[in-house]
Amino acid sequence: MSSSLALSDSPSLISPRLGQVALDRLPVKLGVMSSGSGSNFEAIAQAISDQRLNAQIEVLVYNNPGAAVNDRATRWGIPSMLVDHRAFGSREELDRAIVQILQTAEVDWVIMAGWMRIVTPVLIHAFDQRILNIHPSLLPSFKGNRAIEQALEAKVKIAGCTVHIVVPEVDSGEIIMQAAVPVFPDDTVETLQNRIHIQEHLVYPQAIGLAAQHSRKQVPQTASEMTV
Ligand code: GAR
């Protein structure tokens, strides 16, 4: 099965189901973190452009020079900042630099979209309960690296992706949204990854809207909002 697989040919189960997320106030300001290709970054930018997500990407943070995600940001006219992890002495130092960029950009939510570094409490506490990650498995199965390989090795018949809140324990925070896909007997890492990617691009923009909507309900920002 190829990456050009039509959406209608790609069976899935998505929960909570896709629908309109009402974010009728100011757009949510996002900072996106990505390490590589950036297809999820692209899907989020496209959802914003299509007005399926009331948000704005203030800045892209990427850590690998030459990563394709930076070209995508340029095409969308979104500012990007390279923080090459090789130039930092520790994970904490790297995260301090990232926090500074994200705070300067005044982002509301941090969106890890293919960020392939473990993040530390320096970042997690600076944006407590306001960092989302997408992981290519049905958590809590197959945490950590090589999630798709792990799923194939375990011979599971259903795989998928999960959007969750980032907490200090890797791939463990509250689950916001999941999509499940079948695993076929002849699947390779690439074919299964392509099937999962299609679902990631559907659920991530929606999950961002859901998470932002939920947190706005919890923290009324003005007196008038408290009566809504
Ligand atoms: C996505 O499949 C995402 O789930 C995965 O990296 C890919 C990035 O693709 N993330 C992780 O494995 C994090 N542990 P993209 O760069 O095309 O968005």
mmCIF file of C-alpha atoms and ligand atoms in Angstrom:
data_model
loop_
_atom_site.group_PDB
_atom_site.id
_atom_site.type_symbol
_atom_site.label_atom_id
_atom_site.label_comp_id
_atom_site.label_asym_id
_atom_site.label_seq_id
_atom_site.Cartn_x
_atom_site.Cartn_y
_atom_site.Cartn_z
ATOM 1 C CA MET A 1 0.000 0.000 0.000
ATOM 2 C CA SER A 2 1.492 3.363 -0.989
ATOM 3 C CA SER A 3 1.689 6.697 0.801
ATOM 4 C CA SER A 4 -0.744 8.066 -1.798
ATOM 5 C CA LEU A 5 -3.411 5.813 -0.298
ATOM 6 C CA ALA A 6 -6.789 7.507 -0.579
ATOM 7 C CA LEU A 7 -8.401 8.467 2.691
ATOM 8 C CA SER A 8 -11.512 6.411 1.902
ATOM 9 C CA ASP A 9 -9.317 3.310 1.415
ATOM 10 C CA SER A 10 -7.782 3.704 4.841
ATOM 11 C CA PRO A 11 -10.034 2.162 7.471
ATOM 12 C CA SER A 12 -9.714 3.546 10.983
ATOM 13 C CA LEU A 13 -11.424 4.022 14.285
ATOM 14 C CA ILE A 14 -11.001 7.476 15.787
ATOM 15 C CA SER A 15 -11.927 8.416 19.339
ATOM 16 C CA PRO A 16 -13.260 10.920 20.277
ATOM 17 C CA ARG A 17 -14.830 11.149 16.834
ATOM 18 C CA LEU A 18 -13.927 13.952 14.459
ATOM 19 C CA GLY A 19 -16.195 16.973 14.601
ATOM 20 C CA GLN A 20 -16.254 20.721 14.838
ATOM 21 C CA VAL A 21 -14.326 22.126 17.805
ATOM 22 C CA ALA A 22 -15.714 25.506 18.851
ATOM 23 C CA LEU A 23 -12.880 27.869 19.700
ATOM 24 C CA ASP A 24 -14.769 31.084 19.262
ATOM 25 C CA ARG A 25 -12.328 33.409 20.955
ATOM 26 C CA LEU A 26 -8.772 34.369 20.087
ATOM 27 C CA PRO A 27 -6.743 31.887 18.048
ATOM 28 C CA VAL A 28 -4.607 29.562 20.179
ATOM 29 C CA LYS A 29 -0.934 30.479 19.813
ATOM 30 C CA LEU A 30 1.146 27.396 19.049
ATOM 31 C CA GLY A 31 4.840 26.639 19.169
ATOM 32 C CA VAL A 32 5.612 23.480 17.183
ATOM 33 C CA MET A 33 8.672 21.296 17.846
ATOM 34 C CA SER A 34 9.783 18.908 15.102
ATOM 35 C CA SER A 35 12.922 16.975 14.185
ATOM 36 C CA GLY A 36 12.432 15.727 10.650
ATOM 37 C CA SER A 37 9.992 15.555 7.795
ATOM 38 C CA GLY A 38 7.262 17.637 9.400
ATOM 39 C CA SER A 39 4.188 16.093 7.780
ATOM 40 C CA ASN A 40 2.281 16.664 11.042
ATOM 41 C CA PHE A 41 3.465 20.280 11.124
ATOM 42 C CA GLU A 42 2.093 20.586 7.595
ATOM 43 C CA ALA A 43 -1.232 18.992 8.567
ATOM 44 C CA ILE A 44 -1.636 21.454 11.446
ATOM 45 C CA ALA A 45 -0.747 24.436 9.247
ATOM 46 C CA GLN A 46 -3.214 23.202 6.630
ATOM 47 C CA ALA A 47 -5.994 22.734 9.230
ATOM 48 C CA ILE A 48 -5.444 26.319 10.399
ATOM 49 C CA SER A 49 -5.488 27.588 6.825
ATOM 50 C CA ASP A 50 -8.722 25.629 6.156
ATOM 51 C CA GLN A 51 -10.239 27.108 9.360
ATOM 52 C CA ARG A 52 -10.661 23.655 10.870
ATOM 53 C CA LEU A 53 -8.475 24.807 13.776
ATOM 54 C CA ASN A 54 -8.628 28.287 15.283
ATOM 55 C CA ALA A 55 -4.935 28.672 15.991
ATOM 56 C CA GLN A 56 -1.771 30.299 14.808
ATOM 57 C CA ILE A 57 1.705 28.762 14.650
ATOM 58 C CA GLU A 58 3.945 31.437 16.153
ATOM 59 C CA VAL A 59 7.202 29.558 15.770
ATOM 60 C CA LEU A 60 8.693 26.243 14.668
ATOM 61 C CA VAL A 61 11.568 24.872 16.742
ATOM 62 C CA TYR A 62 13.654 22.181 15.009
ATOM 63 C CA ASN A 63 16.860 20.470 16.042
ATOM 64 C CA ASN A 64 18.338 18.938 12.889
ATOM 65 C CA PRO A 65 19.967 21.293 10.370
ATOM 66 C CA GLY A 66 18.505 20.577 6.944
ATOM 67 C CA ALA A 67 15.307 19.017 8.311
ATOM 68 C CA ALA A 68 12.522 19.153 5.732
ATOM 69 C CA VAL A 69 10.176 20.648 8.308
ATOM 70 C CA ASN A 70 12.094 23.916 8.041
ATOM 71 C CA ASP A 71 11.367 24.104 4.302
ATOM 72 C CA ARG A 72 7.704 23.554 5.082
ATOM 73 C CA ALA A 73 7.767 26.417 7.608
ATOM 74 C CA THR A 74 9.386 28.693 5.018
ATOM 75 C CA ARG A 75 6.658 27.818 2.505
ATOM 76 C CA TRP A 76 3.972 28.668 5.077
ATOM 77 C CA GLY A 77 5.740 31.892 6.090
ATOM 78 C CA ILE A 78 6.128 30.623 9.662
ATOM 79 C CA PRO A 79 9.232 31.735 11.625
ATOM 80 C CA SER A 80 11.560 28.887 12.556
ATOM 81 C CA MET A 81 14.438 28.528 15.009
ATOM 82 C CA LEU A 82 17.147 25.867 14.867
ATOM 83 C CA VAL A 83 18.240 24.546 18.258
ATOM 84 C CA ASP A 84 20.807 21.914 17.353
ATOM 85 C CA HIS A 85 20.986 19.574 20.350
ATOM 86 C CA ARG A 86 24.636 18.812 19.497
ATOM 87 C CA ALA A 87 25.562 22.349 20.559
ATOM 88 C CA PHE A 88 24.248 21.905 24.109
ATOM 89 C CA GLY A 89 25.934 20.243 27.078
ATOM 90 C CA SER A 90 22.803 18.606 28.501
ATOM 91 C CA ARG A 91 19.131 17.977 27.792
ATOM 92 C CA GLU A 92 18.278 20.650 30.375
ATOM 93 C CA GLU A 93 20.416 23.270 28.621
ATOM 94 C CA LEU A 94 18.725 22.471 25.314
ATOM 95 C CA ASP A 95 15.302 22.739 26.935
ATOM 96 C CA ARG A 96 16.169 26.084 28.538
ATOM 97 C CA ALA A 97 16.964 27.463 25.081
ATOM 98 C CA ILE A 98 13.687 26.081 23.740
ATOM 99 C CA VAL A 99 11.674 27.538 26.637
ATOM 100 C CA GLN A 100 13.178 30.938 25.954
ATOM 101 C CA ILE A 101 12.165 30.800 22.290
ATOM 102 C CA LEU A 102 8.644 29.624 23.115
ATOM 103 C CA GLN A 103 8.147 32.183 25.876
ATOM 104 C CA THR A 104 9.444 34.987 23.674
ATOM 105 C CA ALA A 105 6.905 33.923 21.052
ATOM 106 C CA GLU A 106 4.253 33.949 23.806
ATOM 107 C CA VAL A 107 2.817 30.587 22.815
ATOM 108 C CA ASP A 108 -0.172 29.113 24.669
ATOM 109 C CA TRP A 109 0.489 25.495 23.693
ATOM 110 C CA VAL A 110 3.581 23.551 22.705
ATOM 111 C CA ILE A 111 3.020 20.933 20.025
ATOM 112 C CA MET A 112 5.583 18.162 19.734
ATOM 113 C CA ALA A 113 5.156 16.857 16.189
ATOM 114 C CA GLY A 114 7.867 14.314 15.513
ATOM 115 C CA TRP A 115 10.212 15.754 18.158
ATOM 116 C CA MET A 116 12.705 12.918 18.610
ATOM 117 C CA ARG A 117 14.396 14.079 21.820
ATOM 118 C CA ILE A 118 13.377 13.281 25.380
ATOM 119 C CA VAL A 119 12.232 16.477 27.068
ATOM 120 C CA THR A 120 13.036 17.377 30.670
ATOM 121 C CA PRO A 121 11.099 18.989 33.523
ATOM 122 C CA VAL A 122 12.674 22.316 32.459
ATOM 123 C CA LEU A 123 10.339 22.387 29.459
ATOM 124 C CA ILE A 124 7.489 20.386 30.983
ATOM 125 C CA HIS A 125 7.121 22.655 34.031
ATOM 126 C CA ALA A 126 7.443 25.855 31.976
ATOM 127 C CA PHE A 127 4.345 24.790 30.006
ATOM 128 C CA ASP A 128 2.678 22.571 32.596
ATOM 129 C CA GLN A 129 -0.242 20.601 31.043
ATOM 130 C CA ARG A 130 0.166 22.646 27.857
ATOM 131 C CA ILE A 131 2.430 20.394 25.839
ATOM 132 C CA LEU A 132 1.005 17.840 23.423
ATOM 133 C CA ASN A 133 2.812 14.965 21.743
ATOM 134 C CA ILE A 134 1.801 12.559 19.010
ATOM 135 C CA HIS A 135 3.109 9.019 19.248
ATOM 136 C CA PRO A 136 2.726 6.339 16.561
ATOM 137 C CA SER A 137 1.152 3.644 18.760
ATOM 138 C CA LEU A 138 -1.966 3.026 20.765
ATOM 139 C CA LEU A 139 -0.536 4.060 24.123
ATOM 140 C CA PRO A 140 0.118 2.676 26.664
ATOM 141 C CA SER A 141 1.459 0.026 24.250
ATOM 142 C CA PHE A 142 4.828 0.520 22.589
ATOM 143 C CA LYS A 143 6.239 3.579 24.316
ATOM 144 C CA GLY A 144 9.587 5.067 23.335
ATOM 145 C CA ASN A 145 11.628 4.624 20.181
ATOM 146 C CA ARG A 146 10.714 2.446 17.212
ATOM 147 C CA ALA A 147 7.050 2.197 18.161
ATOM 148 C CA ILE A 148 5.999 0.890 14.747
ATOM 149 C CA GLU A 149 8.770 -1.714 14.714
ATOM 150 C CA GLN A 150 7.716 -2.751 18.227
ATOM 151 C CA ALA A 151 4.105 -3.195 17.048
ATOM 152 C CA LEU A 152 5.169 -5.332 14.074
ATOM 153 C CA GLU A 153 7.498 -7.427 16.241
ATOM 154 C CA ALA A 154 4.631 -8.032 18.697
ATOM 155 C CA LYS A 155 2.455 -9.124 15.740
ATOM 156 C CA VAL A 156 -0.457 -6.961 16.868
ATOM 157 C CA LYS A 157 -3.421 -6.841 14.502
ATOM 158 C CA ILE A 158 -4.404 -3.260 15.317
ATOM 159 C CA ALA A 159 -2.008 -0.322 15.587
ATOM 160 C CA GLY A 160 -2.522 3.437 15.599
ATOM 161 C CA CYS A 161 -1.519 6.759 17.051
ATOM 162 C CA THR A 162 -2.119 8.715 20.241
ATOM 163 C CA VAL A 163 -2.150 12.413 21.089
ATOM 164 C CA HIS A 164 -1.390 12.965 24.755
ATOM 165 C CA ILE A 165 -0.357 15.585 27.286
ATOM 166 C CA VAL A 166 3.383 15.514 27.965
ATOM 167 C CA VAL A 167 4.458 14.646 31.516
ATOM 168 C CA PRO A 168 7.924 13.756 32.832
ATOM 169 C CA GLU A 169 7.413 10.015 32.273
ATOM 170 C CA VAL A 170 7.914 9.322 28.559
ATOM 171 C CA ASP A 171 4.718 8.763 26.478
ATOM 172 C CA SER A 172 2.538 8.631 29.591
ATOM 173 C CA GLY A 173 0.369 11.739 30.026
ATOM 174 C CA GLU A 174 -3.388 12.047 29.699
ATOM 175 C CA ILE A 175 -4.672 10.735 26.375
ATOM 176 C CA ILE A 176 -6.575 13.313 24.317
ATOM 177 C CA MET A 177 -7.294 11.369 21.142
ATOM 178 C CA GLN A 178 -6.474 8.074 19.425
ATOM 179 C CA ALA A 179 -6.910 6.528 15.999
ATOM 180 C CA ALA A 180 -6.641 2.800 15.326
ATOM 181 C CA VAL A 181 -5.711 1.158 12.024
ATOM 182 C CA PRO A 182 -5.518 -2.492 10.963
ATOM 183 C CA VAL A 183 -2.150 -4.209 10.567
ATOM 184 C CA PHE A 184 -2.022 -6.382 7.445
ATOM 185 C CA PRO A 185 0.052 -9.579 7.173
ATOM 186 C CA ASP A 186 2.327 -8.122 4.492
ATOM 187 C CA ASP A 187 2.902 -4.791 6.236
ATOM 188 C CA THR A 188 6.383 -3.337 6.444
ATOM 189 C CA VAL A 189 7.429 -0.486 8.730
ATOM 190 C CA GLU A 190 6.902 1.844 5.800
ATOM 191 C CA THR A 191 3.402 0.681 4.827
ATOM 192 C CA LEU A 192 2.165 0.685 8.412
ATOM 193 C CA GLN A 193 3.781 4.062 9.058
ATOM 194 C CA ASN A 194 2.028 5.496 5.998
ATOM 195 C CA ARG A 195 -1.329 4.193 7.250
ATOM 196 C CA ILE A 196 -0.721 5.670 10.706
ATOM 197 C CA HIS A 197 0.446 8.990 9.257
ATOM 198 C CA ILE A 198 -2.873 9.459 7.457
ATOM 199 C CA GLN A 199 -4.655 9.195 10.797
ATOM 200 C CA GLU A 200 -2.137 11.398 12.603
ATOM 201 C CA HIS A 201 -2.828 14.184 10.156
ATOM 202 C CA LEU A 202 -6.561 13.897 10.862
ATOM 203 C CA VAL A 203 -6.447 13.661 14.634
ATOM 204 C CA TYR A 204 -3.643 16.036 15.616
ATOM 205 C CA PRO A 205 -5.329 19.303 14.568
ATOM 206 C CA GLN A 206 -8.571 18.126 16.149
ATOM 207 C CA ALA A 207 -6.821 17.068 19.362
ATOM 208 C CA ILE A 208 -5.151 20.483 19.640
ATOM 209 C CA GLY A 209 -8.577 22.104 19.383
ATOM 210 C CA LEU A 210 -10.030 19.743 21.977
ATOM 211 C CA ALA A 211 -7.189 20.256 24.447
ATOM 212 C CA ALA A 212 -7.300 24.041 24.063
ATOM 213 C CA GLN A 213 -11.079 24.113 24.400
ATOM 214 C CA HIS A 214 -10.916 21.980 27.535
ATOM 215 C CA SER A 215 -8.249 24.117 29.199
ATOM 216 C CA ARG A 216 -10.114 27.331 28.372
ATOM 217 C CA LYS A 217 -13.193 25.929 30.089
ATOM 218 C CA GLN A 218 -11.125 25.101 33.148
ATOM 219 C CA VAL A 219 -9.420 28.498 33.366
ATOM 220 C CA PRO A 220 -11.888 31.327 32.648
ATOM 221 C CA GLN A 221 -9.841 34.261 31.379
ATOM 222 C CA THR A 222 -12.242 37.136 31.967
ATOM 223 C CA ALA A 223 -15.210 37.788 34.229
ATOM 224 C CA SER A 224 -17.621 37.526 31.284
ATOM 225 C CA GLU A 225 -16.260 34.107 30.301
ATOM 226 C CA MET A 226 -17.124 32.839 33.781
ATOM 227 C CA THR A 227 -20.822 33.128 33.004
ATOM 228 C CA VAL A 228 -20.612 31.097 29.756
HETATM 229 C C1 GAR B 1 5.162 10.765 13.482
HETATM 230 O O1 GAR B 1 4.715 9.527 13.010
HETATM 231 C C2 GAR B 1 5.087 10.807 14.991
HETATM 232 O O2 GAR B 1 4.064 10.027 15.514
HETATM 233 C C3 GAR B 1 6.427 10.235 15.366
HETATM 234 O O3 GAR B 1 7.318 10.767 14.427
HETATM 235 C C4 GAR B 1 6.649 10.941 13.196
HETATM 236 C C5 GAR B 1 6.983 12.302 12.659
HETATM 237 O O4 GAR B 1 6.511 12.467 11.369
HETATM 238 N N1 GAR B 1 6.784 10.606 16.700
HETATM 239 C C6 GAR B 1 7.436 9.820 17.517
HETATM 240 O O5 GAR B 1 7.820 8.708 17.211
HETATM 241 C C7 GAR B 1 7.692 10.418 18.886
HETATM 242 N N2 GAR B 1 8.078 9.403 19.801
HETATM 243 P P1 GAR B 1 6.460 13.896 10.700
HETATM 244 O O6 GAR B 1 7.826 14.541 10.916
HETATM 245 O O7 GAR B 1 6.230 13.610 9.248
HETATM 246 O O8 GAR B 1 5.358 14.667 11.339
#
